[in-house]
C-alpha positions as semicolon CSV with decimal commas, in nm:
position;residue;x (nm);y (nm);z (nm)
1;X;12,008;12,031;8,660
2;X;12,014;11,936;9,029
3;X;12,268;11,664;9,090
4;X;12,303;11,570;8,723
5;X;12,663;11,693;8,721
6;X;12,795;11,475;8,997
7;X;12,566;11,192;8,897
8;X;12,721;11,192;8,554
9;X;13,070;11,184;8,695
10;X;12,970;10,892;8,910
11;X;12,809;10,713;8,619
12;X;13,137;10,699;8,432
13;X;13,190;10,401;8,660
14;X;12,937;10,130;8,596
15;X;12,904;10,001;8,947
16;X;12,748;10,326;9,049
17;X;12,499;10,333;8,764
18;X;12,367;9,986;8,798
19;X;12,358;9,998;9,174
20;X;12,155;10,312;9,179
21;X;11,889;10,144;8,971
22;X;11,874;9,814;9,155
23;X;11,885;9,970;9,500
24;X;11,552;10,138;9,449
25;X;11,209;9,988;9,401
26;X;11,011;10,222;9,177
27;X;10,683;10,341;9,318
28;X;10,374;10,201;9,142
29;X;10,250;10,436;8,874
30;X;10,033;10,440;8,569
31;X;10,182;10,278;8,259
32;X;10,403;10,536;8,089
33;X;10,609;10,292;7,881
34;X;10,463;10,087;7,598
35;X;10,552;9,716;7,571
36;X;10,687;9,784;7,222
37;X;10,928;10,053;7,343
38;X;11,032;9,841;7,640
39;X;11,106;9,549;7,407
40;X;11,305;9,766;7,166
41;X;11,509;9,913;7,452
42;X;11,577;9,574;7,608
43;X;11,675;9,419;7,275
44;X;11,902;9,712;7,190
45;X;12,080;9,680;7,526
46;X;12,124;9,303;7,500
47;X;12,242;9,323;7,138
48;X;12,499;9,596;7,204
49;X;12,664;9,381;7,469
50;X;12,631;9,071;7,254
51;X;12,817;9,244;6,969
52;X;13,091;9,412;7,165
53;X;13,180;9,218;7,481
54;X;13,545;9,127;7,431
55;X;13,517;8,794;7,609
56;X;13,316;8,559;7,387
57;X;13,238;8,343;7,693
58;X;13,072;8,652;7,849
59;X;13,271;8,602;8,167
60;X;13,113;8,257;8,206
61;X;12,757;8,390;8,176
62;X;12,506;8,230;7,936
63;X;12,407;8,557;7,769
64;X;12,127;8,401;7,565
65;X;11,976;8,251;7,880
66;X;11,995;8,590;8,053
67;X;11,795;8,742;7,765
68;X;11,534;8,468;7,775
69;X;11,492;8,502;8,152
70;X;11,472;8,880;8,177
71;X;11,296;8,984;7,854
72;X;10,947;8,900;7,989
73;X;11,014;9,124;8,290
74;X;11,121;9,403;8,056
75;X;10,803;9,377;7,852
76;X;10,601;9,391;8,174
77;X;10,774;9,710;8,289
78;X;10,523;9,992;8,315
79;X;10,769;10,279;8,330
80;X;11,129;10,367;8,249
81;X;11,236;10,333;8,617
82;X;11,096;9,979;8,623
83;X;11,270;9,897;8,296
84;X;11,602;10,031;8,427
85;X;11,591;9,783;8,713
86;X;11,555;9,495;8,465
87;X;11,831;9,626;8,238
88;X;12,064;9,681;8,533
89;X;11,995;9,330;8,660
90;X;12,090;9,200;8,315
91;X;12,414;9,402;8,301
92;X;12,512;9,303;8,654
93;X;12,524;8,937;8,561
94;X;12,849;9,011;8,376
95;X;13,025;9,116;8,697
96;X;13,225;9,395;8,529
97;X;13,252;9,768;8,580
98;X;13,139;10,023;8,321
99;X;12,800;9,863;8,261
100;X;12,501;10,072;8,358
101;X;12,197;10,271;8,251
102;X;12,208;10,650;8,264
103;X;11,858;10,804;8,268
104;X;11,805;11,027;7,969
105;X;11,587;11,318;7,870
106;X;11,348;11,457;8,129
107;X;11,401;11,150;8,349
108;X;11,763;11,252;8,411
109;X;11,659;11,524;8,652
110;X;11,405;11,301;8,826
111;X;11,651;11,014;8,858
112;X;11,896;11,253;9,017
113;X;11,626;11,343;9,268
114;X;11,607;11,708;9,175
115;X;11,358;11,953;9,036
116;X;11,313;12,030;8,669
117;X;11,408;12,387;8,730
118;X;11,645;12,602;8,533
119;X;11,922;12,785;8,710
120;X;12,291;12,802;8,778
121;X;12,443;12,479;8,909
122;X;12,556;12,495;9,269
123;X;12,761;12,289;9,513
124;X;12,817;12,237;9,883
125;X;13,190;12,307;9,858
126;X;13,310;11,999;10,045
127;X;13,426;11,645;9,977
128;X;13,355;11,341;10,189
129;X;13,475;10,983;10,224
130;X;13,307;10,685;10,393
131;X;13,479;10,523;10,691
132;X;13,235;10,234;10,728
133;X;12,986;10,403;10,955
134;X;12,986;10,773;10,871
135;X;13,114;11,025;10,620
136;X;13,428;11,221;10,697
137;X;13,480;11,567;10,552
138;X;13,811;11,542;10,368
139;X;13,813;11,882;10,203
140;X;13,633;12,215;10,247
141;X;13,652;12,479;9,977
142;X;13,754;12,815;10,127
143;X;13,463;13,055;10,090
144;X;13,226;12,779;9,979
145;X;12,888;12,687;10,121
146;X;13,024;12,438;10,376
147;X;13,293;12,680;10,488
148;X;13,036;12,955;10,537
149;X;12,820;12,718;10,742
150;X;13,107;12,631;10,975
151;X;13,183;12,280;10,843
152;X;13,549;12,191;10,883
153;X;13,781;11,920;10,757
154;X;13,759;11,613;10,980
155;X;13,399;11,666;11,084
156;X;13,183;11,352;11,077
157;X;12,862;11,373;10,876
158;X;12,570;11,158;10,991
159;X;12,321;11,287;10,736
160;X;12,299;11,534;10,451
161;X;11,973;11,599;10,273
162;X;11,800;11,264;10,223
163;X;12,120;11,062;10,272
164;X;12,150;10,907;10,617
165;X;12,471;10,729;10,718
166;X;12,289;10,465;10,920
167;X;12,077;10,376;10,617
168;X;12,382;10,370;10,389
169;X;12,556;10,133;10,629
170;X;12,258;9,898;10,600
171;X;12,210;9,914;10,223
172;X;12,569;9,906;10,098
173;X;12,653;9,552;10,218
174;X;12,362;9,420;10,009
175;X;12,505;9,565;9,687
176;X;12,734;9,359;9,461
177;X;13,071;9,345;9,638
178;X;12,936;9,575;9,908
179;X;13,085;9,375;10,196
180;X;13,431;9,471;10,074
181;X;13,528;9,792;10,260
182;X;13,704;9,926;9,953
183;X;13,402;9,881;9,726
184;X;13,168;10,000;10,002
185;X;13,360;10,328;10,023
186;X;13,295;10,384;9,654
187;X;12,924;10,301;9,676
188;X;12,873;10,526;9,978
189;X;13,061;10,812;9,814
190;X;12,839;10,781;9,507
191;X;12,527;10,808;9,720
192;X;12,643;11,108;9,921
193;X;12,807;11,290;9,632
194;X;12,470;11,321;9,463
195;X;12,328;11,544;9,734
196;X;12,628;11,776;9,754
197;X;12,537;11,954;9,433
198;X;12,222;12,117;9,300
199;X;12,113;12,461;9,199
200;X;12,285;12,765;9,339
201;X;12,064;12,890;9,622
202;X;11,931;12,546;9,716
203;X;11,966;12,460;10,083
204;X;12,109;12,139;10,228
205;X;12,064;12,035;10,592
206;X;12,370;11,862;10,739
207;X;12,394;11,682;11,072
208;X;12,712;11,547;11,226
209;X;12,972;11,617;11,488
210;X;13,284;11,827;11,521
211;X;13,627;11,717;11,636
212;X;13,529;11,744;12,002
213;X;13,224;11,522;11,956
214;X;12,979;11,808;11,973
215;X;12,668;11,790;11,754
216;X;12,674;11,993;11,435
217;X;12,346;12,095;11,275
218;X;12,401;12,325;10,978
219;X;12,207;12,447;10,677
220;X;12,420;12,504;10,368
221;X;12,312;12,739;10,091
222;X;12,467;12,600;9,772
223;X;12,692;12,839;9,585
224;X;12,771;12,852;9,213
225;X;13,014;12,578;9,116
226;X;13,380;12,647;9,060
227;X;13,511;12,521;8,728
228;X;13,405;12,500;8,368
229;X;13,088;12,323;8,261
230;X;13,156;12,079;7,979
231;X;12,969;11,806;7,794
232;X;13,095;11,482;7,647
233;X;12,896;11,250;7,425
234;X;12,557;11,158;7,566
235;X;12,651;11,248;7,923
236;X;12,492;11,543;8,105
237;X;12,705;11,854;8,173
238;X;12,992;11,815;8,415
239;X;13,210;12,066;8,600
240;X;13,578;12,049;8,505
241;X;13,829;12,175;8,761
242;X;14,206;12,197;8,728
243;X;14,404;12,338;9,022
244;X;14,775;12,392;9,067
245;X;14,980;12,493;9,366
246;X;15,340;12,516;9,483
247;X;15,457;12,384;9,820
248;X;15,794;12,417;9,987
249;X;15,931;12,152;10,222
250;X;16,284;12,084;10,351
251;X;16,439;12,301;10,084
252;X;16,241;12,145;9,798
253;X;15,986;12,315;9,578
254;X;15,696;12,084;9,495
255;X;15,436;12,149;9,229
256;X;15,087;12,006;9,286
257;X;14,832;11,945;9,009
258;X;14,481;11,840;9,100
259;X;14,187;11,784;8,864
260;X;13,853;11,611;8,894
261;X;13,785;11,453;8,553
262;X;13,953;11,370;8,222
263;X;13,758;11,573;7,966
264;X;13,894;11,768;7,666
265;X;13,800;12,096;7,836
266;X;14,080;12,029;8,087
267;X;14,360;11,976;7,834
268;X;14,477;12,336;7,804
269;X;14,489;12,392;8,179
270;X;14,668;12,061;8,237
271;X;14,935;12,143;7,980
272;X;14,985;12,489;8,124
273;X;15,012;12,349;8,476
274;X;15,297;12,118;8,379
275;X;15,475;12,405;8,206
276;X;15,425;12,642;8,499
277;X;15,567;12,383;8,741
278;X;15,852;12,270;8,519
279;X;16,111;12,427;8,748
280;X;15,990;12,240;9,058
281;X;16,204;11,979;9,233
282;X;15,913;11,736;9,200
283;X;15,549;11,723;9,098
284;X;15,252;11,569;9,280
285;X;14,952;11,470;9,065
286;X;14,648;11,438;9,289
287;X;14,395;11,198;9,133
288;X;14,195;11,135;9,450
289;X;13,827;11,163;9,369
290;X;13,897;11,167;8,994
291;X;13,656;10,908;8,850
292;X;13,806;10,903;8,500
293;X;13,676;11,028;8,166
294;X;13,822;11,019;7,817
295;X;14,081;10,741;7,812
296;X;14,272;10,878;7,513
297;X;14,382;11,177;7,721
298;X;14,594;10,961;7,952
299;X;14,878;10,872;7,712
300;X;14,877;11,226;7,571
301;X;14,929;11,390;7,908
302;X;15,170;11,118;8,021
303;X;15,400;11,241;7,743
304;X;15,492;11,536;7,968
305;X;15,668;11,293;8,204
306;X;15,823;11,032;7,970
307;X;16,128;11,100;7,754
308;X;16,089;10,793;7,532
309;X;15,814;10,644;7,324
310;X;15,632;10,388;7,537
311;X;15,282;10,264;7,620
312;X;15,046;10,293;7,915
313;X;14,886;9,966;7,816
314;X;14,656;9,809;7,560
315;X;14,282;9,822;7,498
316;X;14,174;9,477;7,382
317;X;13,850;9,440;7,189
318;X;13,702;9,124;7,043
319;X;13,889;9,183;6,719
320;X;14,169;9,436;6,777
321;X;14,431;9,557;7,019
322;X;14,487;9,932;7,053
323;X;14,803;10,048;7,226
324;X;14,786;10,359;7,447
325;X;15,110;10,496;7,305
326;X;15,297;10,770;7,492
327;X;15,490;11,016;7,280
328;X;15,724;11,256;7,463
329;X;15,587;11,612;7,473
330;X;15,859;11,830;7,324
331;X;15,669;12,157;7,280
332;X;15,504;12,370;7,549
333;X;15,171;12,557;7,513
334;X;15,360;12,859;7,377
335;X;15,509;12,650;7,096
336;X;15,857;12,657;7,247
337;X;16,089;12,357;7,241
338;X;16,107;12,179;7,580
339;X;16,202;11,842;7,726
340;X;15,957;11,623;7,919
341;X;15,964;11,684;8,293
342;X;16,246;11,472;8,438
343;X;16,206;11,526;8,814
344;X;16,035;11,288;9,057
345;X;15,660;11,252;9,013
346;X;15,419;11,130;9,282
347;X;15,059;11,031;9,211
348;X;14,790;11,032;9,483
349;X;14,504;10,780;9,462
350;X;14,209;10,673;9,677
351;X;13,900;10,452;9,652
352;X;13,731;10,699;9,416
353;X;14,022;10,717;9,169
354;X;13,885;10,526;8,869
355;X;13,896;10,444;8,502
356;X;14,126;10,677;8,303
357;X;14,290;10,787;8,628
358;X;14,380;10,425;8,698
359;X;14,520;10,378;8,347
360;X;14,739;10,688;8,394
361;X;14,854;10,613;8,750
362;X;14,888;10,238;8,705
363;X;15,057;10,263;8,367
364;X;15,324;10,510;8,478
365;X;15,371;10,310;8,799
366;X;15,431;9,993;8,598
367;X;15,683;10,181;8,384
368;X;15,866;10,290;8,699
369;X;15,809;10,658;8,624
370;X;15,590;10,754;8,922
371;X;15,551;10,655;9,286
372;X;15,191;10,615;9,401
373;X;15,074;10,731;9,746
374;X;14,737;10,694;9,919
375;X;14,482;10,415;9,901
376;X;14,408;10,147;9,642
377;X;14,202;10,286;9,355
378;X;13,848;10,188;9,253
379;X;13,942;9,894;9,029
380;X;13,707;10,001;8,749
381;X;13,929;10,049;8,448
382;X;13,750;9,935;8,132
383;X;13,705;10,144;7,814
384;X;13,335;10,201;7,749
385;X;13,089;10,338;7,494
386;X;12,770;10,534;7,564
387;X;12,505;10,491;7,290
388;X;12,152;10,622;7,337
389;X;11,876;10,364;7,371
390;X;11,530;10,376;7,205
391;X;11,366;10,506;7,526
392;X;11,614;10,797;7,549
393;X;11,834;10,649;7,822
394;X;12,207;10,601;7,770
395;X;12,370;10,259;7,784
396;X;12,716;10,262;7,939
397;X;12,890;9,942;7,833
398;X;13,251;9,833;7,836
399;X;13,377;9,749;7,489
400;X;13,728;9,631;7,572
401;X;13,951;9,483;7,833
402;X;14,245;9,694;7,951
403;X;14,591;9,568;8,038
404;X;14,882;9,782;8,145
405;X;15,256;9,739;8,088
406;X;15,359;9,382;8,162
407;X;14,997;9,267;8,136
408;X;14,887;9,411;8,471
409;X;14,507;9,440;8,492
410;X;14,347;9,702;8,718
411;X;13,983;9,592;8,682
412;X;13,859;9,471;9,023
413;X;14,215;9,495;9,164
414;X;14,281;9,867;9,142
415;X;14,613;10,049;9,144
416;X;14,793;9,950;9,463
417;X;14,995;10,237;9,612
418;X;15,369;10,200;9,660
419;X;15,329;10,390;9,986
420;X;14,989;10,333;10,151
421;X;14,873;10,648;10,328
422;X;14,502;10,618;10,406
423;X;14,313;10,918;10,534
424;X;14,234;10,922;10,907
425;X;14,003;11,145;11,104
426;X;14,278;11,237;11,346
427;X;14,497;11,358;11,061
428;X;14,213;11,555;10,906
429;X;14,128;11,725;11,234
430;X;14,494;11,814;11,277
431;X;14,502;11,973;10,933
432;X;14,715;11,695;10,786
433;X;14,693;11,509;10,459
434;X;14,879;11,175;10,498
435;X;14,909;11,097;10,127
436;X;15,015;11,447;10,022
437;X;15,249;11,482;10,320
438;X;15,417;11,148;10,236
439;X;15,452;11,241;9,870
440;X;15,607;11,579;9,949
441;X;15,846;11,418;10,200
442;X;15,952;11,164;9,934
443;X;16,021;11,440;9,681
444;X;16,219;11,634;9,940
445;X;16,427;11,325;10,011
446;X;16,484;11,273;9,637
447;X;16,599;11,634;9,617
448;X;16,842;11,589;9,906
449;X;16,973;11,267;9,753
450;X;17,042;11,442;9,423
451;X;17,220;11,724;9,606
452;X;17,446;11,477;9,786
453;X;17,556;11,314;9,463
454;X;17,641;11,636;9,281
């Protein structure tokens, strides 16, 4: 189970999956994969993309030539890790997100770097972001493992477990798009996030520095995860967390909803959160670190904030166009008649906000319904399928292009915030949250403006 939860969340975005495979050179080992199974797995991967890629020019790539070049390497692969490198190389030629190989079966635990032990999943209880040279602690769960070990928001992390910041800084620029600071932040987060979870009771050695520049050397004992374990399709189990809070600023009451992934297990809590916060002067939806999930949930939940039938965008396959239609939500979880929330809504994004989160944030932004604060999102917003391959691995492959209202496309570009508010170490050490603070201040101003016009 170790690290499979966060690895799965990461693998919803293809860049992470393919990169993980190509960044490693498998150690030599005895043949554990037959040429016949390697051929069947390679052919199944190539054919799935050949049938479903929405762009019949394959983004300018000669897909037949790619098959002819790489198939001999696939047949020569002696193990599943070797084969994954070949398959990832093939998928990377398309230059799109949501293409990757997710290790399956018993290899899932090994690929995640953890033991094949049974036990309760655990976590370090902190979140980090990459600043180009080190990881910054952006959030510490009260009472969690990091909190108990004395880690505080704003601390710089130089290493955690087998992840070393100096090594990350060397490897990331060699990855596709890795010289772009925005993409690099996503790659580095994916690498570090894998070591921040495991089995409850596992230990994790962390080295870094505090706000005064003093060395920090701590050993974290992972604690049971907070949230509900859920499965979707062929993906490993993932922890689903939905949090809500109420803040008060300058006479305004602001509801805050934060969740980590779009999976059906979150629907009930998300609906209840909107209903609980219905009386607020404004609502902040925090999608920072939310890598996406089930795309169909986005228009459904958006109906809480739109009072007319509209669309978040269109999913365009080779043959069809499917609109992400928003229908106003007129009934609350108790079955009572309500109106969609009409107050100001702010959405927070950062470099890890991806996929379904981008469709939701970008779509409502394009419709003029929300104001986005934070940093530009991941730019990985393609609908994907996840069939199982003959060798037991899972193929993540985009099956459609995605365009928002007015034809805006978030793939590679990301959702650009209306009010940029990037995280800084100084703000973190001071206990601030630039994006949240800006969003709350905007809602308070909206509240004052409404009061003046009454």
